Coordinates of C-alpha atoms in Angstrom, one line a residue:
M1 CA -16.9 26.6 5.7
I2 CA -15.0 24.5 3.2
A3 CA -12.6 27.2 2.4
V4 CA -12.1 28.2 6.0
R5 CA -11.3 24.6 7.1
R6 CA -8.8 24.1 4.3
S7 CA -7.2 27.5 4.7
F8 CA -6.4 26.9 8.3
W9 CA -3.7 24.4 7.6
I10 CA -2.7 25.8 4.2
F11 CA -1.8 29.2 5.6
A12 CA -0.3 27.9 8.9
S13 CA 3.1 27.9 7.1
F14 CA 4.6 31.0 5.6
G15 CA 6.3 28.8 3.1
V16 CA 3.0 27.4 1.9
L17 CA 1.6 31.0 1.6
L18 CA 4.5 31.9 -0.6
S19 CA 3.8 28.8 -2.7
L20 CA 0.2 29.7 -3.2
T21 CA 1.0 33.4 -3.9
F22 CA 4.2 33.2 -5.9
G23 CA 4.2 29.7 -7.2
C24 CA 7.2 28.5 -5.3
R25 CA 8.0 24.8 -6.0
A26 CA 9.2 23.7 -2.6
P27 CA 7.3 25.6 0.2
W28 CA 8.5 23.2 2.9
T29 CA 12.2 24.0 2.6
V30 CA 14.1 27.2 3.4
Q31 CA 17.8 28.0 3.5
Q32 CA 20.3 25.2 4.2
G33 CA 17.6 22.6 3.7
Q34 CA 15.9 23.2 7.0
V35 CA 12.2 22.6 7.1
N36 CA 9.6 25.1 8.4
R37 CA 8.4 23.8 11.7
L38 CA 4.6 23.9 12.1
P39 CA 3.0 23.5 15.6
P40 CA 2.3 19.9 16.5
L41 CA -1.4 18.9 16.2
P42 CA -3.3 17.5 19.1
Q43 CA -3.5 13.7 19.3
H44 CA -6.5 11.7 20.1
P45 CA -5.8 10.0 23.5
Q46 CA -6.1 6.5 22.1
I47 CA -5.6 7.0 18.3
E48 CA -2.3 8.6 17.6
V49 CA -1.2 9.5 14.0
Y50 CA 2.4 9.7 12.7
F51 CA 3.9 10.7 9.3
N52 CA 7.4 10.1 8.2
Q53 CA 7.4 13.6 6.6
N54 CA 5.5 15.4 9.3
P55 CA 6.6 19.1 9.1
A56 CA 6.0 19.6 12.8
Q57 CA 8.7 17.1 13.9
D58 CA 12.3 16.3 13.0
Y59 CA 14.8 13.5 13.8
R60 CA 18.2 12.2 12.8
D61 CA 18.2 9.4 10.2
P62 CA 20.0 6.6 12.1
Y63 CA 21.4 5.0 8.9
R64 CA 22.4 8.0 6.7
D65 CA 23.2 10.2 9.7
I66 CA 21.3 13.2 8.4
N67 CA 18.8 15.6 10.1
R68 CA 15.4 15.5 8.4
N69 CA 11.8 16.4 9.1
G70 CA 9.2 13.8 10.0
D71 CA 8.2 11.4 12.7
N72 CA 10.7 8.5 13.1
L73 CA 8.3 5.6 12.4
E74 CA 11.0 3.0 13.1
Q75 CA 11.5 4.4 16.5
L76 CA 7.8 4.4 17.1
L77 CA 7.7 0.7 16.3
I78 CA 10.8 0.0 18.5
D79 CA 9.4 1.9 21.4
N80 CA 6.1 -0.1 21.3
I81 CA 8.0 -3.4 20.9
E82 CA 10.3 -2.7 23.8
N83 CA 7.2 -2.0 26.0
A84 CA 5.6 -5.3 25.3
Q85 CA 5.2 -7.5 28.3
N86 CA 3.9 -10.8 27.0
R87 CA 3.5 -11.1 23.2
I88 CA 4.1 -9.4 19.9
D89 CA 2.5 -10.4 16.6
I90 CA 3.8 -8.8 13.4
A91 CA 2.4 -9.1 9.9
V92 CA 4.2 -7.0 7.3
Q93 CA 5.0 -7.4 3.6
E94 CA 8.7 -6.6 4.1
L95 CA 11.0 -6.0 7.1
R96 CA 14.5 -4.6 6.3
L97 CA 15.3 -2.3 9.2
P98 CA 18.3 -3.5 11.3
K99 CA 17.5 -1.5 14.5
L100 CA 13.9 -2.8 14.4
A101 CA 15.1 -6.4 13.9
Q102 CA 17.5 -6.0 16.8
A103 CA 14.7 -4.8 19.1
I104 CA 12.5 -7.8 18.1
A105 CA 15.4 -10.2 18.7
R106 CA 16.1 -8.7 22.1
Q107 CA 12.5 -9.1 23.2
H108 CA 12.3 -12.7 21.9
Q109 CA 15.5 -13.5 23.9
A110 CA 14.0 -11.8 26.9
G111 CA 11.1 -14.3 26.8
V112 CA 8.4 -12.3 25.1
T113 CA 6.4 -14.5 22.7
I114 CA 6.9 -13.2 19.2
R115 CA 5.4 -14.4 15.8
L116 CA 6.3 -12.8 12.5
I117 CA 4.6 -13.2 9.1
L118 CA 6.2 -11.9 5.9
E119 CA 5.3 -11.9 2.2
H120 CA 7.3 -14.9 0.8
D121 CA 9.0 -12.8 -1.9
Y122 CA 10.7 -10.8 0.9
N123 CA 11.5 -13.7 3.3
R124 CA 15.1 -14.2 2.3
P125 CA 18.1 -12.3 3.5
W126 CA 19.8 -10.3 0.8
S127 CA 23.2 -11.6 2.0
D128 CA 22.0 -15.2 1.2
Y129 CA 22.0 -14.7 -2.6
S130 CA 24.8 -16.2 -4.6
P131 CA 26.8 -14.3 -7.2
E132 CA 25.1 -16.3 -9.9
E133 CA 21.6 -15.4 -8.6
I134 CA 22.6 -11.7 -8.4
R135 CA 23.8 -11.8 -12.0
Q136 CA 20.3 -12.9 -13.0
F137 CA 18.5 -10.1 -11.2
D138 CA 16.4 -7.7 -13.2
D139 CA 16.9 -4.0 -12.9
R140 CA 14.5 -3.6 -10.0
Q141 CA 16.0 -6.5 -8.0
R142 CA 19.5 -5.3 -8.7
A143 CA 18.7 -1.8 -7.4
R144 CA 17.1 -3.3 -4.2
Y145 CA 20.2 -5.5 -3.7
D146 CA 22.6 -2.6 -4.1
E147 CA 20.5 -0.6 -1.6
A148 CA 20.7 -3.5 0.9
K149 CA 24.5 -3.9 0.3
R150 CA 25.0 -0.2 1.2
L151 CA 23.1 -0.7 4.4
I152 CA 24.9 -3.9 5.4
D153 CA 28.4 -3.0 4.3
R154 CA 29.0 -0.3 6.9
N155 CA 32.7 0.2 6.3
N156 CA 32.0 0.6 2.5
D157 CA 34.8 -1.7 1.5
G158 CA 32.6 -3.5 -1.1
V159 CA 32.3 -6.7 0.9
M160 CA 29.6 -7.8 3.3
S161 CA 31.6 -9.5 6.0
P162 CA 30.1 -12.1 8.3
E163 CA 30.2 -9.6 11.2
E164 CA 28.4 -6.9 9.1
I165 CA 25.8 -9.4 8.0
A166 CA 25.1 -10.6 11.5
E167 CA 24.7 -7.0 12.7
N168 CA 23.0 -5.3 9.8
D169 CA 21.0 -7.8 7.7
P170 CA 17.6 -7.7 9.4
L171 CA 16.5 -11.2 8.4
V172 CA 19.8 -12.7 9.5
I173 CA 19.4 -10.9 12.8
L174 CA 15.9 -12.5 13.2
R175 CA 17.1 -15.9 12.0
N176 CA 20.0 -16.0 14.4
A177 CA 17.7 -15.0 17.3
Q178 CA 15.4 -17.8 16.2
V179 CA 12.4 -15.6 16.0
P180 CA 9.4 -17.7 14.8
T181 CA 8.7 -16.6 11.2
L182 CA 6.6 -17.9 8.3
D183 CA 5.3 -16.5 5.0
D184 CA 2.3 -17.0 2.8
T185 CA 3.6 -20.3 1.4
A186 CA 2.9 -21.9 4.8
D187 CA -0.6 -22.9 3.6
G188 CA 1.1 -25.3 1.1
S189 CA 0.6 -22.9 -1.9
R190 CA 3.2 -21.0 -3.8
G191 CA 2.0 -17.9 -2.0
S192 CA -1.1 -15.8 -1.7
G193 CA -2.0 -13.0 -4.1
L194 CA 0.2 -10.7 -1.9
M195 CA 0.6 -10.8 1.9
H196 CA 0.4 -7.0 2.0
H197 CA -0.5 -6.4 5.7
K198 CA 1.4 -3.8 7.8
F199 CA 0.4 -4.3 11.4
V200 CA 1.9 -5.0 14.8
L201 CA 0.0 -6.2 17.9
I202 CA 1.5 -5.5 21.3
D203 CA 0.1 -7.6 24.1
N204 CA -3.7 -7.4 24.1
N205 CA -4.2 -3.7 23.8
I206 CA -1.9 -1.9 21.3
L207 CA -2.3 -2.0 17.4
V208 CA 0.3 -0.2 15.2
T209 CA -0.7 -0.1 11.5
G210 CA -0.8 2.0 8.4
S211 CA 0.7 2.3 5.0
A212 CA 4.4 1.9 5.7
N213 CA 6.5 -1.2 5.0
F214 CA 9.3 -1.7 7.5
T215 CA 12.0 -0.7 5.1
L216 CA 14.4 2.1 4.5
S217 CA 12.5 3.4 1.5
G218 CA 9.2 3.0 3.4
I219 CA 10.3 5.0 6.4
H220 CA 13.6 6.9 6.3
G221 CA 14.8 7.2 2.7
D222 CA 17.0 5.4 0.2
M223 CA 20.7 4.9 1.1
G224 CA 21.8 5.8 -2.4
E225 CA 19.7 9.0 -2.6
T226 CA 20.7 11.6 0.0
A227 CA 17.7 13.8 -1.0
S228 CA 15.2 10.9 -0.4
R229 CA 13.0 11.2 2.6
G230 CA 11.2 7.9 2.3
N231 CA 8.0 7.2 0.5
P232 CA 5.3 9.4 2.1
N233 CA 3.8 7.0 4.7
H234 CA 2.0 7.0 8.0
L235 CA 1.4 4.7 11.0
L236 CA -1.3 4.8 13.6
R237 CA -0.9 3.7 17.2
I238 CA -4.3 2.6 18.5
E239 CA -5.0 1.5 22.1
S240 CA -8.0 -0.8 21.9
P241 CA -8.3 -4.4 23.1
E242 CA -11.3 -4.9 20.7
L243 CA -9.3 -3.9 17.6
V244 CA -6.3 -6.0 18.8
S245 CA -8.6 -9.0 19.1
V246 CA -9.9 -8.5 15.6
F247 CA -6.5 -8.1 14.1
R248 CA -5.2 -11.1 16.1
E249 CA -8.0 -13.2 14.6
E250 CA -6.7 -12.2 11.2
F251 CA -3.1 -13.0 12.2
N252 CA -4.2 -16.4 13.6
F253 CA -5.9 -17.4 10.4
M254 CA -2.6 -16.8 8.6
W255 CA -0.4 -18.4 11.3
G256 CA -2.6 -21.4 11.8
G257 CA -5.0 -22.3 14.7
G258 CA -7.5 -19.5 13.9
G259 CA -11.0 -19.0 15.1
D260 CA -12.0 -22.6 14.3
E261 CA -8.9 -24.1 15.8
S262 CA -7.6 -25.2 12.4
P263 CA -3.9 -26.1 12.6
Q264 CA -3.3 -25.0 9.0
S265 CA -2.2 -21.5 7.8
R266 CA -4.8 -19.8 5.6
F267 CA -4.0 -16.9 3.4
G268 CA -6.0 -15.0 0.7
L269 CA -9.4 -16.5 -0.1
Q270 CA -8.8 -19.6 2.1
K271 CA -9.8 -17.4 5.0
P272 CA -13.6 -17.1 5.8
N273 CA -15.3 -13.9 4.6
R274 CA -15.7 -11.4 7.4
P275 CA -17.9 -8.3 6.9
L276 CA -17.1 -4.8 8.0
R277 CA -17.0 -4.6 11.8
S278 CA -17.3 -1.4 13.9
F279 CA -16.0 -0.6 17.4
T280 CA -16.0 2.5 19.7
V281 CA -12.6 3.6 20.8
N282 CA -13.2 6.1 23.5
D283 CA -15.4 8.6 21.7
T284 CA -14.6 7.4 18.2
L285 CA -16.2 5.0 15.7
V286 CA -13.6 2.8 14.1
S287 CA -14.5 0.2 11.4
V288 CA -12.3 -2.5 10.1
Q289 CA -12.5 -5.0 7.2
F290 CA -10.0 -7.5 5.8
S291 CA -9.4 -8.5 2.2
P292 CA -9.7 -10.4 0.0
T293 CA -13.3 -10.9 -0.8
S294 CA -14.5 -13.6 -3.2
T295 CA -15.9 -12.4 -6.5
T296 CA -18.8 -14.8 -5.8
L297 CA -20.1 -12.3 -3.2
P298 CA -21.7 -9.0 -4.0
W299 CA -19.1 -6.3 -4.6
E300 CA -20.9 -4.0 -2.1
E301 CA -19.8 -6.5 0.6
S302 CA -16.2 -6.2 -0.3
T303 CA -13.5 -3.9 1.1
N304 CA -13.7 -1.7 -2.0
G305 CA -17.5 -1.7 -1.5
A306 CA -17.0 -0.4 2.0
I307 CA -14.8 2.4 0.7
A308 CA -17.5 3.3 -1.8
T309 CA -20.1 3.4 0.9
A310 CA -17.9 5.7 3.0
I311 CA -17.5 8.0 0.0
D312 CA -21.2 8.1 -0.5
S313 CA -21.5 9.8 2.9
A314 CA -19.6 12.9 1.7
Q315 CA -21.4 16.2 1.9
E316 CA -18.7 18.7 1.1
T317 CA -15.2 17.4 0.4
I318 CA -13.3 14.2 -0.6
D319 CA -9.5 14.3 -0.7
L320 CA -7.5 11.2 -1.8
A321 CA -3.8 10.4 -1.5
L322 CA -3.3 7.0 -3.1
F323 CA -0.5 4.9 -4.4
V324 CA -2.7 3.3 -7.0
F325 CA -6.3 3.9 -8.0
S326 CA -7.8 1.4 -10.4
S327 CA -11.2 0.5 -9.0
Q328 CA -13.8 1.6 -11.5
P329 CA -16.8 1.2 -9.1
I330 CA -15.2 3.5 -6.6
A331 CA -14.6 6.1 -9.4
D332 CA -18.2 5.8 -10.3
Q333 CA -19.2 6.5 -6.7
L334 CA -17.0 9.5 -6.7
L335 CA -18.7 10.7 -9.9
Q336 CA -22.1 10.5 -8.2
R337 CA -20.9 12.6 -5.2
H338 CA -19.2 15.1 -7.6
Q339 CA -22.5 15.5 -9.4
T340 CA -24.1 16.6 -6.2
G341 CA -21.5 19.3 -5.6
V342 CA -19.0 17.5 -3.5
E343 CA -15.5 19.0 -4.1
I344 CA -13.0 16.2 -5.0
R345 CA -9.2 16.4 -5.1
A346 CA -6.9 13.4 -5.7
L347 CA -3.2 12.7 -5.6
I348 CA -1.9 9.5 -7.2
D349 CA 1.6 8.2 -7.4
R350 CA 3.3 9.3 -10.6
G351 CA 4.1 5.7 -11.6
F352 CA 0.4 4.8 -11.7
A353 CA -1.6 8.0 -12.2
F354 CA -1.7 8.0 -16.0
R355 CA -1.7 4.3 -16.9
Y356 CA -4.6 3.2 -19.1
Y357 CA -6.4 1.6 -16.1
S358 CA -5.9 4.5 -13.7
E359 CA -9.2 6.1 -12.5
G360 CA -7.3 9.3 -12.3
L361 CA -7.9 9.5 -16.1
D362 CA -11.6 9.1 -15.6
L363 CA -11.7 12.1 -13.2
L364 CA -9.7 14.2 -15.7
G365 CA -12.3 13.3 -18.4
V366 CA -10.0 11.3 -20.7
A367 CA -9.4 7.7 -21.8
L368 CA -6.2 6.0 -22.9
A369 CA -6.4 2.9 -24.9
D370 CA -3.9 0.1 -24.2
S371 CA -1.5 -1.4 -26.7
Q372 CA -4.3 -3.6 -28.1
C373 CA -6.5 -0.6 -28.8
R374 CA -8.9 -1.4 -25.9
Y375 CA -10.2 0.8 -23.2
E376 CA -10.5 -0.3 -19.6
V377 CA -13.5 -2.5 -18.7
D378 CA -16.6 -0.2 -18.0
N379 CA -14.5 2.8 -18.7
Q380 CA -16.3 6.0 -17.8
P381 CA -14.4 9.3 -18.3
W382 CA -16.2 12.2 -16.5
R383 CA -18.0 14.6 -18.8
S384 CA -17.8 17.1 -16.0
A385 CA -14.1 16.6 -15.6
I386 CA -12.1 18.1 -12.8
S387 CA -8.6 19.6 -12.8
T388 CA -7.8 18.9 -9.1
V389 CA -6.1 15.5 -9.9
G390 CA -2.4 15.2 -10.1
V391 CA 0.9 13.8 -8.8
P392 CA 2.9 15.1 -5.9
Q393 CA 6.4 16.4 -6.3
L394 CA 8.8 14.1 -4.4
P395 CA 12.5 13.7 -4.0
P396 CA 14.3 11.3 -6.4
G397 CA 13.5 7.7 -5.6
D398 CA 10.4 8.4 -3.4
I399 CA 6.9 7.3 -4.3
L400 CA 3.5 8.3 -2.9
H401 CA 2.7 5.2 -0.8
H402 CA -0.3 6.4 1.2
K403 CA -3.6 4.7 0.8
F404 CA -5.9 7.2 2.4
G405 CA -9.1 9.1 1.8
L406 CA -10.4 12.1 3.8
V407 CA -14.2 12.7 3.8
D408 CA -15.6 16.0 5.1
D409 CA -12.5 16.5 7.3
S410 CA -13.9 14.0 9.7
L411 CA -13.8 10.5 8.3
V412 CA -10.4 8.9 7.5
I413 CA -10.2 5.9 5.2
T414 CA -6.8 4.2 5.5
G415 CA -4.9 0.9 5.9
S416 CA -2.7 -1.3 3.7
H417 CA -5.5 -1.7 1.2
N418 CA -4.8 -0.1 -2.2
W419 CA -7.9 1.0 -4.1
S420 CA -7.5 -1.7 -6.8
K421 CA -9.2 -5.0 -7.8
A422 CA -6.1 -7.0 -6.8
A423 CA -6.2 -5.7 -3.3
N424 CA -10.0 -6.4 -3.2
T425 CA -10.0 -9.9 -4.5
S426 CA -6.5 -11.4 -4.1
N427 CA -4.4 -9.8 -1.4
D428 CA -4.2 -10.1 2.4
E429 CA -5.1 -6.5 3.4
A430 CA -6.7 -4.4 6.1
L431 CA -8.9 -1.3 5.8
L432 CA -9.6 1.1 8.7
M433 CA -12.2 3.8 8.8
I434 CA -12.0 6.3 11.6
Q435 CA -14.7 9.0 12.3
N436 CA -12.9 11.7 14.3
E437 CA -12.0 15.3 13.5
T438 CA -8.8 15.3 15.7
V439 CA -7.5 12.2 13.8
A440 CA -8.6 13.7 10.5
A441 CA -6.7 16.9 11.1
H442 CA -3.4 15.1 10.8
F443 CA -4.4 13.6 7.4
R444 CA -5.6 17.1 6.3
R445 CA -2.2 18.6 7.1
E446 CA -0.5 15.8 5.2
F447 CA -2.7 16.1 2.2
D448 CA -2.3 19.9 2.0
R449 CA 1.4 19.5 2.3
L450 CA 1.5 17.2 -0.7
Y451 CA -1.1 19.1 -2.7
A452 CA 0.6 22.5 -2.2
T453 CA 3.3 21.6 -4.8
A454 CA 1.5 18.9 -6.8
E455 CA 1.5 18.9 -10.6
L456 CA -2.2 19.0 -11.4
G457 CA -4.0 18.0 -14.6
L458 CA -2.8 16.1 -17.6
P459 CA 0.9 16.3 -18.4
P460 CA 1.7 17.1 -22.1
R461 CA 3.3 13.7 -22.5
I462 CA 0.1 12.0 -21.6
V463 CA -2.0 14.2 -24.0
Q464 CA 0.5 13.2 -26.7
Q465 CA 0.3 9.6 -25.8
I466 CA -3.5 9.6 -26.0
E467 CA -3.4 11.3 -29.4
E468 CA -0.8 8.9 -30.7
R469 CA -2.8 5.9 -29.5
E470 CA -5.9 7.2 -31.2
A471 CA -4.0 7.7 -34.4
E472 CA -2.6 4.2 -34.2
C473 CA -5.9 2.5 -33.6
S474 CA -8.4 2.4 -36.4
V475 CA -11.0 1.2 -33.9
I476 CA -10.8 1.4 -30.1
T477 CA -13.1 -1.1 -28.3
D478 CA -14.4 -1.3 -24.8
R479 CA -13.2 -4.5 -23.2
S480 CA -16.5 -5.0 -21.4
R481 CA -18.1 -5.6 -24.8
D482 CA -15.5 -8.2 -25.8
I483 CA -15.4 -10.7 -22.9
P484 CA -15.6 -14.2 -24.2
E485 CA -17.9 -16.8 -22.6
V486 CA -15.0 -19.2 -22.6
V487 CA -11.5 -18.0 -21.6
N488 CA -8.5 -19.7 -23.3
L489 CA -5.8 -19.5 -20.6
N490 CA -3.1 -19.7 -23.3
T491 CA -4.3 -16.8 -25.3
A492 CA -6.5 -14.6 -23.1
T493 CA -5.6 -11.0 -22.3
L494 CA -5.0 -9.9 -18.8
E495 CA -8.5 -8.3 -18.7
E496 CA -10.2 -11.5 -20.0
L497 CA -8.4 -13.6 -17.4
Q498 CA -9.7 -11.3 -14.7
T499 CA -13.3 -12.1 -15.7
L500 CA -12.7 -15.6 -14.1
P501 CA -13.7 -16.0 -10.5
R502 CA -10.9 -15.3 -8.0
I503 CA -8.6 -13.9 -10.6
G504 CA -7.3 -10.4 -10.0
E505 CA -4.6 -8.4 -11.6
V506 CA -1.7 -10.2 -9.9
L507 CA -2.9 -13.7 -10.6
A508 CA -3.8 -12.8 -14.2
Q509 CA -0.2 -11.7 -14.8
R510 CA 1.1 -14.8 -13.2
I511 CA -1.0 -16.9 -15.6
V512 CA 0.4 -15.0 -18.5
D513 CA 4.0 -15.5 -17.2
A514 CA 3.5 -19.2 -16.7
R515 CA 1.8 -20.2 -20.0
P516 CA 1.6 -22.1 -22.2
F517 CA -0.3 -24.9 -20.5
S518 CA -0.8 -28.4 -21.9
R519 CA -3.9 -29.1 -19.8
L520 CA -6.1 -27.2 -17.3
D521 CA -4.5 -28.9 -14.3
D522 CA -1.2 -27.4 -15.2
V523 CA -2.5 -24.0 -14.1
S524 CA -2.2 -25.2 -10.5
R525 CA 1.6 -24.6 -10.8
V526 CA 0.8 -20.9 -10.8
R527 CA 1.5 -19.5 -7.4
G528 CA -1.8 -18.6 -5.7
I529 CA -4.1 -20.9 -7.8
G530 CA -5.3 -24.1 -6.2
E531 CA -7.8 -26.8 -7.1
K532 CA -10.7 -24.9 -5.6
T533 CA -10.0 -21.9 -7.8
I534 CA -9.8 -24.0 -10.9
E535 CA -13.0 -25.9 -9.9
G536 CA -14.7 -22.5 -9.4
W537 CA -14.1 -21.6 -13.1
G538 CA -16.5 -24.4 -14.2
D539 CA -16.7 -24.5 -18.0
R540 CA -15.5 -20.9 -18.4
A541 CA -11.8 -21.8 -18.7
Q542 CA -10.1 -24.0 -21.2
V543 CA -6.6 -24.7 -22.5
S544 CA -5.8 -25.0 -26.2
S545 CA -3.1 -23.9 -28.5
H546 CA -5.5 -21.9 -30.8

């Protein structure tokens, strides 16, 4: 039955058949760049699924004026926003789409109550930066700025005029319309671990959520790369007053005036812990959990713990399409299912798949030491390694941004939540689990589309890197055997810092970037670390120059 289910979608396209038979590298394209059209899949009446590279649909990119395959996720958002009657709540890491911003502004001006929450690093219009600030941008910031300038400067004269800015800079559009907006510094901190949510609430009955940020790269494709089709992403439109109520509770905690009527915004670990909650949407069981979870609670009660529990239910297959996969306990749970005969396939973004902390290496049966000759904490390469792990082939500039797992072609694990420790213990995130074969079929088609041309196994450069690192290191240690009882914040490694309560990957890096510290209280200047966090360290943290 496993092979039959998989083959149904794989062989639905002649292009994919050619790929499997003759090794073609791009089965989804034919002459003149047109995409093979597959028949649309049935949609669940209340849980609709959309992919920006859906091979059954096509649309015209409104910014680059090109025809391309996929669902227009921006138009999906606009349509739902324009249908709102009373209120719209939006929590998204980044919003840089002019047409979407214009739709939000129109509804606000029409009297619809709108609230918008952004990640603070993305709550400033690109056109506001001064020439001096732009000169100080690093390469990534400069590339993002240049992308924004191409979007705003519609006549391509090299100047963003006031008229162009007012029409094409999304945050200026929202600001000029006086759309109420705040970010994760509204709680008085320097920002949460990461306000990573991606959801929209329409009135009291519609939830739109998934993996996509509301940006060109997240939906349509990069302005400077004509081949780009946007980072592979998806959105779900769910009609459920119960789910909207749960997500609005999350929104209200961040906005202020949450469930306990507190007037203060709360992000990250300032919010109360809420366990996994389940609802029935028509005939479908849908479960939701929000991150972060305090490290003082059992890991099994965390969002990553919920993912591991879902994986434990697998009887036949588990397929993963993940931006980043660095949670060792989830990898260990996958190993247990693999040892019972469950077939596992995994695609991870090329930028993260083969880093020393990637669990993709575990599944491939190898370990890569870091520059300090240490393996990841509790590292456990599989002795019964699998070869069905790899990276998708994507157009230049695009990254695999999905965060979904598919269990037995019936259970979908999705949301904004990356499968990492930072997402679990630091970030504002949402996890959804949907038990429905009609919904799962959409994710099956997307996974098979990406897997058909994926590069599987260890690339030669990674094999060489492992060999070189082993030759460089006279002794390679396991970090879990070298965790100090007391952590010196001025000298500790990233991994040692993460042994402190409430410190994940993101906050550990911020501590490293901000040191040295003269006294322990100085650590409070690190964004995301407050007095309660420092108090929670007890005697485990100290500051010294040695």
